[in-house]
Amino acid sequence: ERVRYRYAKTTDATDPNMSATKDWIASWAYHIDDAYVIQFKDEEYFFCEHGMEVPLSPMEDGWMLGVFVHGAEIKLKYRKEHDRMESQFRSSKRIPFRDSILATRMKDLSDESVLKSDPNPDSQKEGDWLYDESNPEILEGKHVSVCLPNYREGEKQWSWKKMKVIKFDVADGKFKLEETEKPHMMRWRRLIEYNFSIYGIPGQHVGQKVGKYREKFKAYVPEEKNIKTTVSFHIIVDPVWARNQKDVKIHVRGTPDVMGAMKTSGLELKQDPANPLLFVGTIDLPFGKKDVRGTGIFEWACSAVLPDGSFIDEGGFPRRERTCKSNYFAIMRPSFRSKKHTQLFRGYSKPSEEKAAADCVLGDFKGCLLGRLKEKDFVNRAIAVIRNLDLYRKDCDNLMERGMDMLKLHVKESKSMKKSPVGPLIALLAVPGSKGCSSDEWLDETHWKEFGRDSKMLKIVRRRTLQPVPWCSEVLKQLDVNLLYELDLPGLLGPRYQIPITGLQEAAARHLNVKDFRWLNFAPVLRKFASLPALPIPRNAGTKRDIAVGDPVKCRSLLSRYYSQGTITAINTDGTYKVSYQTSYSKDDNATIDRLLTKWDYLVEKERKMISEASEAYKKECKGVLAKAKEALDLAIKLLDQEAIAAAQNPNKDEEKTTSPGAKLLSLGMNYLHSLVSFAPTTSALAYVLSLKDMKSYVKDVRFTVRKWLRDCEFGQSDLIEISALIGQHVPLQTPSIAAAIFENKCAMTQDKPTIRAMIGLLGVCTTRFADRQFPTCLRPGEEKLDAKHRKRKDAHELSKEFTKMDGSVYQWFRKCNQAKPYLKKIVTVSRRYGNEDELKDLDPEEAEKAMCEAFSWDCEIINGIIKTSPYHAQTSSTLLFELRRCKPLKAIPAVVIRNLCQLGQSLPKGFQEYSPALAHELVMSGTNSLRELASDGETKDLDVAMSALGMLPKNSKLAHHLYHALATGAGGEKPSLASVLGSHEVWSRVFQACGTRPEDWKLDTRLVKVLRHTRKLLIETAESLRPGGSIRVGPLLTVAGGRLGILELFTILEIDGITQGVIDGWLAIMQRFDEAIGQINVYIKLFCDCGVPIATGDLPKTLINLTEKYNTFEVKGVLDLLPKIMESKHLENVAWLHSVYKSSIFLNMWRDIGSHVIL
């Protein structure tokens, strides 16, 4: 089909050539899903929403697809036929695109020429058959004639095909259809959207656009029986059509029995005399306001009842309600399902939502001004109209403007009124309030920026910032804040009073968007109902700071070469970030990024400029607002004093249930002050407000509002310096809760060292004045730390709670942000055949060790700063020290822990003495435990690493002596025995080599020196006893024999001469002879004297037992002299000969026989 289209020469609306158009003739065009596609000069153009893909034309080797990219371009993508399902494109390019293409649409489904071309002869017959999608089973297995679009044939837009219905999919409401002529061709279609007819059944269904498929309605049983709710139905109908159809009545049918159960005509509606568009009816439904169900509690639809009693439903699905409401507004939809429907609704022009809503709302508002309609009823009806008709916000703004004009005219015509009535005016705010506050909505702000080599679109999620319209300023001018604050709005506006308050919030938010702070005069009302507007940009926005959660950044993934837009979702403790980013190929909502991320500079500059302008505007307005607050507070104090005097004079008088005038004024004034503090744009603005004369006496009362301000603002090092100066000027702000707010702020999650030092300094400013206070022991965050002696006074108890909360905030901050977990990975670029590529690899051992030590040193510096700065942490610092023990440098193997501690101690001029006693003790104890573990179970390799690390410390430093002492005592205690020394000779040899072997090398009087002297003396005494003629005893000799290599090594280190392996072997030879003789005597007693021949042994067994008990105490040189005392020499020779033959069974039998004969 040949069409005409128009294009603009430029996309710039200010260009005078914009209106210049030219008509061209295109070869063909078609329409698909609201996209216009035409062909002109061998190029394909189409118009659709961003990101939509449509097939453009067949090519030789595949299909060409177009993707709408931007207002001036189309991105064409090509793919092969077999890749159509996988969407794998071979190449892509961009071509120019004309924005204002106008093409003729495809003929409507209800066009008579389309309907009459149905090949099914039964389709043209009269019939009452109507297709109901909630009952799809009637079509299964039947043959139907379906009108489907044909995109490949340019001459025809619709073609009828005979198909067989195979089955129905309950998930999306589509039928599986099989072509009769081509059984292999299967299609899934939602038949309600297409023209079709059934073979064998007269009638024809006309396709219609409907909403998402929904399952058949299931009856709902109310929770409470015999409950009723009065409901009004307001149906908007074309008045011209209604006037021409005088015999047709408008009814509402529904699933409840009182509404006809969708079988009879239901509730008849009457036309509103004042509004010919509106048909109204009221009925009691058997539901309660608490009845709620996600799939709906009842359905209803508008129907036109003919004179013969038959009824015709409106088009589309029946309306399904999830809850029971007081008012339902709807526009009657025309229906073209059949010829009967088409004939009835011929000439019906469906009223627009905007016009219908204007007639309903403005008509009700006029009745509210004249007193015929209460404010609460107007609010309910206005909310129902706007939400049922789903108006846009701009439509609500137009309604509000017209309502304000009506209000002005009403005041002008009234002779008794000088100002607008508060009730109708605040009720009218339900119109914009029905859409909610725009500042609570989030939009994607689009920017075009350079990403590496390519220009890409950057989306930044920001709050919606609408500009104020005339009604916003007019409302703030006409409303009286004092009167509005005292009004009982729930009683005046009903239970939905919060909706009009939201309308006032919308007016305030729009003024705030343009840095107009006049709305602060109404801040007490908004604060009273918790409806303060949201800030368009954070406080102190644009400051120089680290990246925080939610910031837009340019980033690239671990293995990518190109930058993409992203948003920070989390900051890890290992130096990486969690980023949600999207490229042209993929999207990852939880990617780990370790590239250098930077916030967009132009956004920072934009925010800095905006916040600076807002600060100046705020300072100009805050004096007037503060004056109103001061006036209200002064009057409140006087009234409260008078009320106190009156109460004292009449003690028996019952207290009034309502709030007294003095209390109301006090609340009004304090809400002014809290709002002023809450909306200070910058730190300088906050300092300016708090320094004003009328504000200084109320700083204590707004302390917690200041705390919330500090918790939500953005800050860097310079901002923290200003905040510290501000807190230093106001003593009431020097509390633990203020310090906790800084550590709870998202900007505190930083690795910037100057910023963290400034935070620690601010902690000291907030807590230094409590230095003389005694605090309970702090075990873990969240545990109860108060006992009876700290509950003597209420204020002391509250202060202790604040300190406890501050401790928890500092602990959580340190745990999340500053725990020493360095990222031990790096990206290296490697060369491939197709180019360079990034790979993720582990750091080299030297680099990893350096990173570990730097992180550990920084952690210790942070904890030391907090303990020294905060008096609370100086007394109760176990939470931070507990977290320090969990860091990587102190959780590694003992040798690595010692290395990290020694490197840290070496970097400090005075060692661990530069730290607080608690931190120094914790570090020393960590080293002590590791060294003791190493001394008892360590391997030689680990011991060498530890000794090498200990060698980095000054030899005579207290830290070195303490660690060496821990290593030495771990091997045997303060006074080690010879066995423990030889069992840990590797440890002792290294200790002596490191600390010296002579007493003159040990200048300090430490516990290590005492242990070394004891061990040296023990080894020297052992050496003297081993010399020829020495007095070595059996026990020590056996110990020396078990560790002969170790003792010889120690003798060498201690420069003890004369002891060799031969000397030790000589002593062992003596013991060997003695042990053999004792063994021979033992065999003689137990075998030959007790084998059936009772030979008397006398005291010989007892002598051997005593000898065994005193074995280790005998001097080795005299043990051989003990043998003659046990047995004579000649007997010893005989016993030795018997020992040589005790294994012979022949000799043993001879011994028994001869012995028995001799004895007998």
Short mmCIF file of C-alpha atoms in Angstrom, two decimals, residues 687-1059:
data_model
loop_
_atom_site.label_atom_id
_atom_site.label_comp_id
_atom_site.label_asym_id
_atom_site.label_seq_id
_atom_site.Cartn_x
_atom_site.Cartn_y
_atom_site.Cartn_z
CA ALA A 687 25.97 27.11 61.64
CA TYR A 688 24.31 30.37 60.63
CA VAL A 689 20.93 29.31 62.01
CA LEU A 690 22.31 27.98 65.27
CA SER A 691 24.35 31.16 65.80
CA LEU A 692 21.31 33.45 65.56
CA LYS A 693 20.40 35.17 68.80
CA ASP A 694 16.88 33.73 69.04
CA MET A 695 18.14 30.22 68.38
CA LYS A 696 20.98 29.85 70.87
CA SER A 697 18.73 29.13 73.84
CA TYR A 698 16.99 26.29 71.96
CA VAL A 699 20.05 24.43 70.68
CA LYS A 700 19.57 21.73 73.30
CA ASP A 701 15.97 21.16 72.16
CA VAL A 702 16.97 20.62 68.51
CA ARG A 703 19.95 18.41 69.34
CA PHE A 704 18.44 15.23 67.94
CA THR A 705 17.36 17.03 64.76
CA VAL A 706 20.98 18.15 64.33
CA ARG A 707 21.99 14.54 64.87
CA LYS A 708 19.67 13.41 62.05
CA TRP A 709 21.04 16.19 59.83
CA LEU A 710 24.60 14.99 60.41
CA ARG A 711 23.65 11.38 59.77
CA ASP A 712 22.11 12.17 56.37
CA CYS A 713 24.43 14.85 54.98
CA GLU A 714 27.42 14.39 52.73
CA PHE A 715 30.84 15.33 54.02
CA GLY A 716 34.53 15.30 53.30
CA GLN A 717 37.53 16.44 55.31
CA SER A 718 36.77 20.15 54.91
CA ASP A 719 33.15 19.67 55.94
CA LEU A 720 34.18 17.73 59.05
CA ILE A 721 36.44 20.59 60.07
CA GLU A 722 33.46 22.98 59.82
CA ILE A 723 31.23 20.57 61.72
CA SER A 724 33.83 20.22 64.48
CA ALA A 725 34.04 24.00 64.81
CA LEU A 726 30.23 24.21 64.94
CA ILE A 727 29.97 21.58 67.68
CA GLY A 728 32.78 23.20 69.61
CA GLN A 729 30.78 26.47 69.78
CA HIS A 730 27.65 24.81 71.21
CA VAL A 731 28.10 22.76 74.37
CA PRO A 732 24.65 21.07 74.13
CA LEU A 733 25.81 19.46 70.87
CA GLN A 734 28.87 17.90 72.50
CA THR A 735 27.20 14.54 73.17
CA PRO A 736 27.90 10.94 72.19
CA SER A 737 24.80 10.81 69.97
CA ILE A 738 26.24 13.54 67.72
CA ALA A 739 29.46 11.56 67.33
CA ALA A 740 27.48 8.39 66.60
CA ALA A 741 25.64 10.21 63.77
CA ILE A 742 28.93 10.89 61.98
CA PHE A 743 29.97 7.23 62.11
CA GLU A 744 26.51 6.10 60.94
CA ASN A 745 26.66 8.36 57.87
CA LYS A 746 27.18 6.59 54.54
CA CYS A 747 30.04 8.99 53.74
CA ALA A 748 31.93 7.56 56.72
CA MET A 749 32.51 4.41 54.66
CA THR A 750 35.68 5.83 53.19
CA GLN A 751 39.35 4.92 52.86
CA ASP A 752 40.50 8.53 52.80
CA LYS A 753 42.91 8.91 55.72
CA PRO A 754 42.52 12.68 56.27
CA THR A 755 38.73 12.25 56.42
CA ILE A 756 38.98 9.44 58.96
CA ARG A 757 41.39 11.46 61.10
CA ALA A 758 38.92 14.34 61.01
CA MET A 759 36.14 11.98 62.13
CA ILE A 760 38.24 10.82 65.07
CA GLY A 761 38.96 14.43 65.97
CA LEU A 762 35.24 15.19 65.93
CA LEU A 763 34.71 12.21 68.22
CA GLY A 764 37.01 13.86 70.73
CA VAL A 765 35.18 17.19 70.48
CA CYS A 766 31.90 15.45 71.32
CA THR A 767 33.17 13.38 74.25
CA THR A 768 36.11 15.19 75.86
CA ARG A 769 33.95 16.98 78.42
CA PHE A 770 32.99 13.60 79.89
CA ALA A 771 36.60 12.61 80.63
CA ASP A 772 36.04 12.43 84.43
CA ARG A 773 33.13 10.05 84.13
CA GLN A 774 33.48 6.36 85.00
CA PHE A 775 32.00 3.95 82.46
CA PRO A 776 31.03 0.29 82.85
CA THR A 777 32.97 -2.41 81.06
CA CYS A 778 31.94 -2.85 77.45
CA LEU A 779 31.94 -6.44 76.24
CA ARG A 780 30.12 -6.53 72.90
CA PRO A 781 27.88 -4.12 70.98
CA GLY A 782 24.27 -4.52 71.99
CA GLU A 783 24.98 -6.15 75.34
CA GLU A 784 23.63 -4.53 78.49
CA LYS A 785 26.55 -2.72 80.07
CA LEU A 786 24.86 -0.96 82.97
CA ASP A 787 24.73 -2.23 86.52
CA ALA A 788 23.06 -0.86 89.62
CA LYS A 789 25.75 1.65 90.56
CA HIS A 790 25.34 3.44 87.18
CA ARG A 791 21.59 3.89 87.62
CA LYS A 792 21.70 6.30 90.50
CA ARG A 793 20.36 9.19 88.51
CA LYS A 794 18.20 9.28 85.43
CA ASP A 795 20.43 11.63 83.47
CA ALA A 796 23.47 9.48 84.17
CA HIS A 797 21.55 6.46 82.96
CA GLU A 798 20.53 8.19 79.73
CA LEU A 799 24.05 9.41 79.13
CA SER A 800 25.41 5.91 79.58
CA LYS A 801 22.88 4.68 77.01
CA GLU A 802 24.10 7.31 74.57
CA PHE A 803 27.70 6.21 75.08
CA THR A 804 26.70 2.60 74.59
CA LYS A 805 24.99 3.45 71.32
CA MET A 806 27.99 5.48 70.20
CA ASP A 807 30.25 2.51 70.95
CA GLY A 808 28.05 0.28 68.80
CA SER A 809 28.12 2.79 65.93
CA VAL A 810 31.92 3.11 66.07
CA TYR A 811 32.30 -0.67 66.23
CA GLN A 812 30.02 -1.27 63.24
CA TRP A 813 31.80 1.43 61.25
CA PHE A 814 35.21 -0.07 61.98
CA ARG A 815 33.98 -3.57 61.21
CA LYS A 816 32.49 -2.63 57.83
CA CYS A 817 34.93 -0.02 56.65
CA ASN A 818 38.35 -0.30 58.26
CA GLN A 819 38.86 -3.94 59.00
CA ALA A 820 42.25 -4.90 57.57
CA LYS A 821 41.29 -7.04 54.63
CA PRO A 822 43.39 -5.74 51.73
CA TYR A 823 42.45 -6.83 48.26
CA LEU A 824 45.28 -9.19 47.30
CA LYS A 825 44.52 -9.21 43.56
CA LYS A 826 45.75 -7.17 40.64
CA ILE A 827 44.93 -6.82 36.96
CA VAL A 828 47.73 -7.42 34.50
CA THR A 829 47.61 -6.89 30.75
CA VAL A 830 48.70 -9.84 28.66
CA SER A 831 49.21 -10.02 24.92
CA ARG A 832 47.02 -12.31 22.87
CA ARG A 833 46.87 -13.02 19.17
CA TYR A 834 43.81 -10.84 18.83
CA GLY A 835 45.17 -8.05 21.05
CA ASN A 836 45.78 -7.17 24.66
CA GLU A 837 43.59 -8.58 27.40
CA ASP A 838 43.28 -8.03 31.14
CA GLU A 839 43.66 -10.90 33.56
CA LEU A 840 43.10 -11.07 37.30
CA LYS A 841 46.06 -12.46 39.27
CA ASP A 842 47.26 -12.66 42.85
CA LEU A 843 49.72 -10.10 44.14
CA ASP A 844 53.34 -11.08 44.39
CA PRO A 845 54.41 -12.20 47.90
CA GLU A 846 56.32 -8.94 48.44
CA GLU A 847 53.38 -6.84 47.27
CA ALA A 848 50.92 -8.83 49.36
CA GLU A 849 53.13 -8.49 52.43
CA LYS A 850 53.41 -4.74 51.93
CA ALA A 851 49.66 -4.34 51.46
CA MET A 852 48.99 -6.42 54.55
CA CYS A 853 51.35 -4.40 56.73
CA GLU A 854 50.01 -1.05 55.50
CA ALA A 855 46.45 -2.08 56.23
CA PHE A 856 47.41 -3.41 59.67
CA SER A 857 49.29 -0.24 60.56
CA TRP A 858 46.33 1.91 59.48
CA ASP A 859 43.92 -0.17 61.56
CA CYS A 860 46.10 0.21 64.65
CA GLU A 861 46.36 3.95 64.05
CA ILE A 862 42.56 4.24 63.88
CA ILE A 863 41.98 2.26 67.07
CA ASN A 864 44.72 4.13 68.89
CA GLY A 865 43.22 7.45 67.84
CA ILE A 866 39.75 6.45 69.02
CA ILE A 867 40.99 5.13 72.37
CA LYS A 868 43.11 8.19 73.08
CA THR A 869 40.44 10.63 71.90
CA SER A 870 37.32 9.17 73.46
CA PRO A 871 37.29 8.82 77.26
CA TYR A 872 34.66 6.12 76.94
CA HIS A 873 36.82 3.95 74.69
CA ALA A 874 39.82 4.57 76.93
CA GLN A 875 37.98 2.66 79.63
CA THR A 876 35.98 0.20 77.50
CA SER A 877 37.87 -0.56 74.30
CA SER A 878 37.33 -4.30 74.07
CA THR A 879 34.91 -4.07 71.12
CA LEU A 880 37.48 -2.51 68.80
CA LEU A 881 40.22 -4.80 70.07
CA PHE A 882 37.94 -7.77 69.56
CA GLU A 883 37.49 -6.76 65.92
CA LEU A 884 41.24 -6.17 65.56
CA ARG A 885 41.88 -9.79 66.52
CA ARG A 886 39.73 -10.87 63.58
CA CYS A 887 41.75 -9.04 60.92
CA LYS A 888 43.97 -10.91 58.48
CA PRO A 889 47.36 -9.92 59.95
CA LEU A 890 46.43 -11.42 63.33
CA LYS A 891 44.51 -14.44 62.01
CA ALA A 892 47.35 -15.83 59.88
CA ILE A 893 49.74 -18.60 60.91
CA PRO A 894 51.93 -17.72 63.96
CA ALA A 895 55.04 -16.98 61.91
CA VAL A 896 53.18 -14.47 59.71
CA VAL A 897 51.56 -12.85 62.75
CA ILE A 898 55.01 -12.35 64.31
CA ARG A 899 56.30 -10.91 61.06
CA ASN A 900 53.40 -8.42 60.85
CA LEU A 901 53.81 -7.37 64.48
CA CYS A 902 57.56 -6.94 64.16
CA GLN A 903 57.23 -4.86 61.00
CA LEU A 904 54.69 -2.68 62.77
CA GLY A 905 56.93 -2.32 65.82
CA GLN A 906 59.94 -1.50 63.65
CA SER A 907 58.03 1.31 61.89
CA LEU A 908 57.33 3.07 65.21
CA PRO A 909 60.18 5.04 66.82
CA LYS A 910 59.21 3.96 70.33
CA GLY A 911 57.63 0.66 69.37
CA PHE A 912 54.25 -0.16 70.81
CA GLN A 913 54.78 2.43 73.55
CA GLU A 914 53.43 5.02 71.14
CA TYR A 915 50.06 3.33 71.32
CA SER A 916 47.61 3.39 74.19
CA PRO A 917 48.27 0.79 76.92
CA ALA A 918 45.21 -1.25 75.95
CA LEU A 919 46.20 -1.48 72.29
CA ALA A 920 49.86 -2.14 73.07
CA HIS A 921 48.90 -4.90 75.50
CA GLU A 922 46.63 -6.46 72.88
CA LEU A 923 49.37 -6.48 70.25
CA VAL A 924 51.96 -7.89 72.65
CA MET A 925 49.58 -10.60 73.80
CA SER A 926 48.89 -11.56 70.20
CA GLY A 927 52.62 -11.92 69.65
CA THR A 928 53.06 -13.82 72.90
CA ASN A 929 50.38 -16.35 72.07
CA SER A 930 51.74 -16.85 68.57
CA LEU A 931 55.30 -17.36 69.79
CA ARG A 932 54.23 -19.84 72.42
CA GLU A 933 52.29 -21.77 69.84
CA LEU A 934 55.28 -21.65 67.55
CA ALA A 935 57.65 -22.85 70.28
CA SER A 936 55.50 -25.86 71.07
CA ASP A 937 54.28 -26.94 67.64
CA GLY A 938 56.15 -24.83 65.09
CA GLU A 939 58.15 -26.16 62.19
CA THR A 940 61.72 -25.19 61.48
CA LYS A 941 60.73 -23.12 58.45
CA ASP A 942 58.15 -21.12 60.40
CA LEU A 943 60.60 -20.68 63.25
CA ASP A 944 63.16 -19.20 60.89
CA VAL A 945 60.55 -16.75 59.59
CA ALA A 946 59.65 -15.69 63.12
CA MET A 947 63.27 -15.32 64.19
CA SER A 948 64.00 -13.31 61.07
CA ALA A 949 61.10 -11.02 61.93
CA LEU A 950 62.23 -10.69 65.56
CA GLY A 951 65.67 -9.76 64.27
CA MET A 952 64.17 -6.57 62.79
CA LEU A 953 63.54 -5.24 66.29
CA PRO A 954 66.29 -3.47 68.28
CA LYS A 955 68.16 -6.10 70.29
CA ASN A 956 67.78 -4.39 73.67
CA SER A 957 64.23 -3.06 73.20
CA LYS A 958 61.59 -4.06 75.73
CA LEU A 959 59.35 -5.35 72.95
CA ALA A 960 62.12 -7.65 71.66
CA HIS A 961 62.85 -8.94 75.15
CA HIS A 962 59.16 -9.58 75.79
CA LEU A 963 58.72 -11.51 72.56
CA TYR A 964 61.91 -13.51 73.05
CA HIS A 965 60.80 -14.27 76.59
CA ALA A 966 57.48 -15.55 75.24
CA LEU A 967 59.33 -17.76 72.77
CA ALA A 968 61.71 -19.09 75.42
CA THR A 969 59.12 -19.74 78.11
CA GLY A 970 56.90 -21.40 75.54
CA ALA A 971 59.58 -24.03 75.29
CA GLY A 972 59.74 -24.82 79.06
CA GLY A 973 58.52 -22.11 81.38
CA GLU A 974 60.40 -19.63 83.54
CA LYS A 975 62.83 -22.33 84.82
CA PRO A 976 63.13 -24.88 82.02
CA SER A 977 64.48 -28.35 82.77
CA LEU A 978 67.26 -30.06 80.83
CA ALA A 979 64.68 -32.24 79.07
CA SER A 980 62.62 -29.22 77.90
CA VAL A 981 65.74 -27.38 76.76
CA LEU A 982 66.96 -30.33 74.69
CA GLY A 983 63.39 -30.98 73.44
CA SER A 984 63.30 -27.40 72.06
CA HIS A 985 66.99 -27.03 71.27
CA GLU A 986 66.13 -25.32 67.93
CA VAL A 987 64.32 -22.57 69.80
CA TRP A 988 67.04 -22.18 72.40
CA SER A 989 69.83 -22.16 69.86
CA ARG A 990 68.13 -19.30 67.99
CA VAL A 991 67.34 -17.42 71.19
CA PHE A 992 70.96 -17.61 72.36
CA GLN A 993 72.20 -16.58 68.93
CA ALA A 994 69.87 -13.57 68.89
CA CYS A 995 70.29 -12.45 72.51
CA GLY A 996 73.91 -13.45 73.18
CA THR A 997 75.55 -16.23 75.15
CA ARG A 998 77.42 -14.34 77.87
CA PRO A 999 76.04 -12.44 80.87
CA GLU A 1000 77.68 -9.22 79.70
CA ASP A 1001 75.45 -9.35 76.63
CA TRP A 1002 72.34 -9.13 78.79
CA LYS A 1003 72.29 -5.55 80.07
CA LEU A 1004 68.59 -5.17 80.85
CA ASP A 1005 67.08 -6.64 83.95
CA THR A 1006 64.12 -8.40 82.36
CA ARG A 1007 62.45 -11.72 82.78
CA LEU A 1008 64.13 -12.89 79.58
CA VAL A 1009 67.57 -12.35 81.14
CA LYS A 1010 66.62 -14.46 84.16
CA VAL A 1011 65.50 -17.33 81.94
CA LEU A 1012 68.67 -17.09 79.84
CA ARG A 1013 70.92 -17.13 82.92
CA HIS A 1014 69.10 -20.15 84.33
CA THR A 1015 69.35 -22.07 81.08
CA ARG A 1016 73.03 -21.19 80.56
CA LYS A 1017 73.88 -22.30 84.10
CA LEU A 1018 71.98 -25.58 83.59
CA LEU A 1019 73.91 -26.36 80.41
CA ILE A 1020 77.29 -25.46 81.96
CA GLU A 1021 76.61 -27.71 84.96
CA THR A 1022 75.62 -30.53 82.65
CA ALA A 1023 78.83 -30.09 80.65
CA GLU A 1024 81.01 -30.20 83.78
CA SER A 1025 79.34 -33.39 84.93
CA LEU A 1026 79.99 -35.02 81.55
CA ARG A 1027 83.71 -34.45 81.64
CA PRO A 1028 85.95 -37.48 82.56
CA GLY A 1029 85.68 -38.07 86.27
CA GLY A 1030 82.50 -35.98 86.40
CA SER A 1031 79.57 -36.68 88.62
CA ILE A 1032 76.91 -37.16 85.94
CA ARG A 1033 73.98 -39.14 87.17
CA VAL A 1034 71.96 -41.71 85.29
CA GLY A 1035 68.85 -39.54 84.72
CA PRO A 1036 70.61 -36.54 83.16
CA LEU A 1037 72.78 -38.88 81.13
CA LEU A 1038 69.73 -40.55 79.62
CA THR A 1039 68.31 -37.10 78.82
CA VAL A 1040 71.58 -36.12 77.17
CA ALA A 1041 71.59 -39.38 75.25
CA GLY A 1042 68.11 -38.64 73.86
CA GLY A 1043 69.14 -35.17 72.64
CA ARG A 1044 72.86 -35.54 72.10
CA LEU A 1045 72.84 -33.60 68.83
CA GLY A 1046 70.92 -30.73 70.38
CA ILE A 1047 73.13 -30.49 73.46
CA LEU A 1048 76.30 -30.59 71.40
CA GLU A 1049 74.89 -27.73 69.26
CA LEU A 1050 74.07 -25.72 72.37
CA PHE A 1051 77.56 -26.45 73.81
CA THR A 1052 79.05 -25.11 70.62
CA ILE A 1053 76.90 -21.94 70.73
CA LEU A 1054 77.81 -21.38 74.41
CA GLU A 1055 81.52 -22.02 73.60
CA ILE A 1056 81.79 -25.00 75.98
CA ASP A 1057 84.79 -27.15 74.96
CA GLY A 1058 85.83 -30.71 75.83
CA ILE A 1059 82.47 -32.40 75.35
#
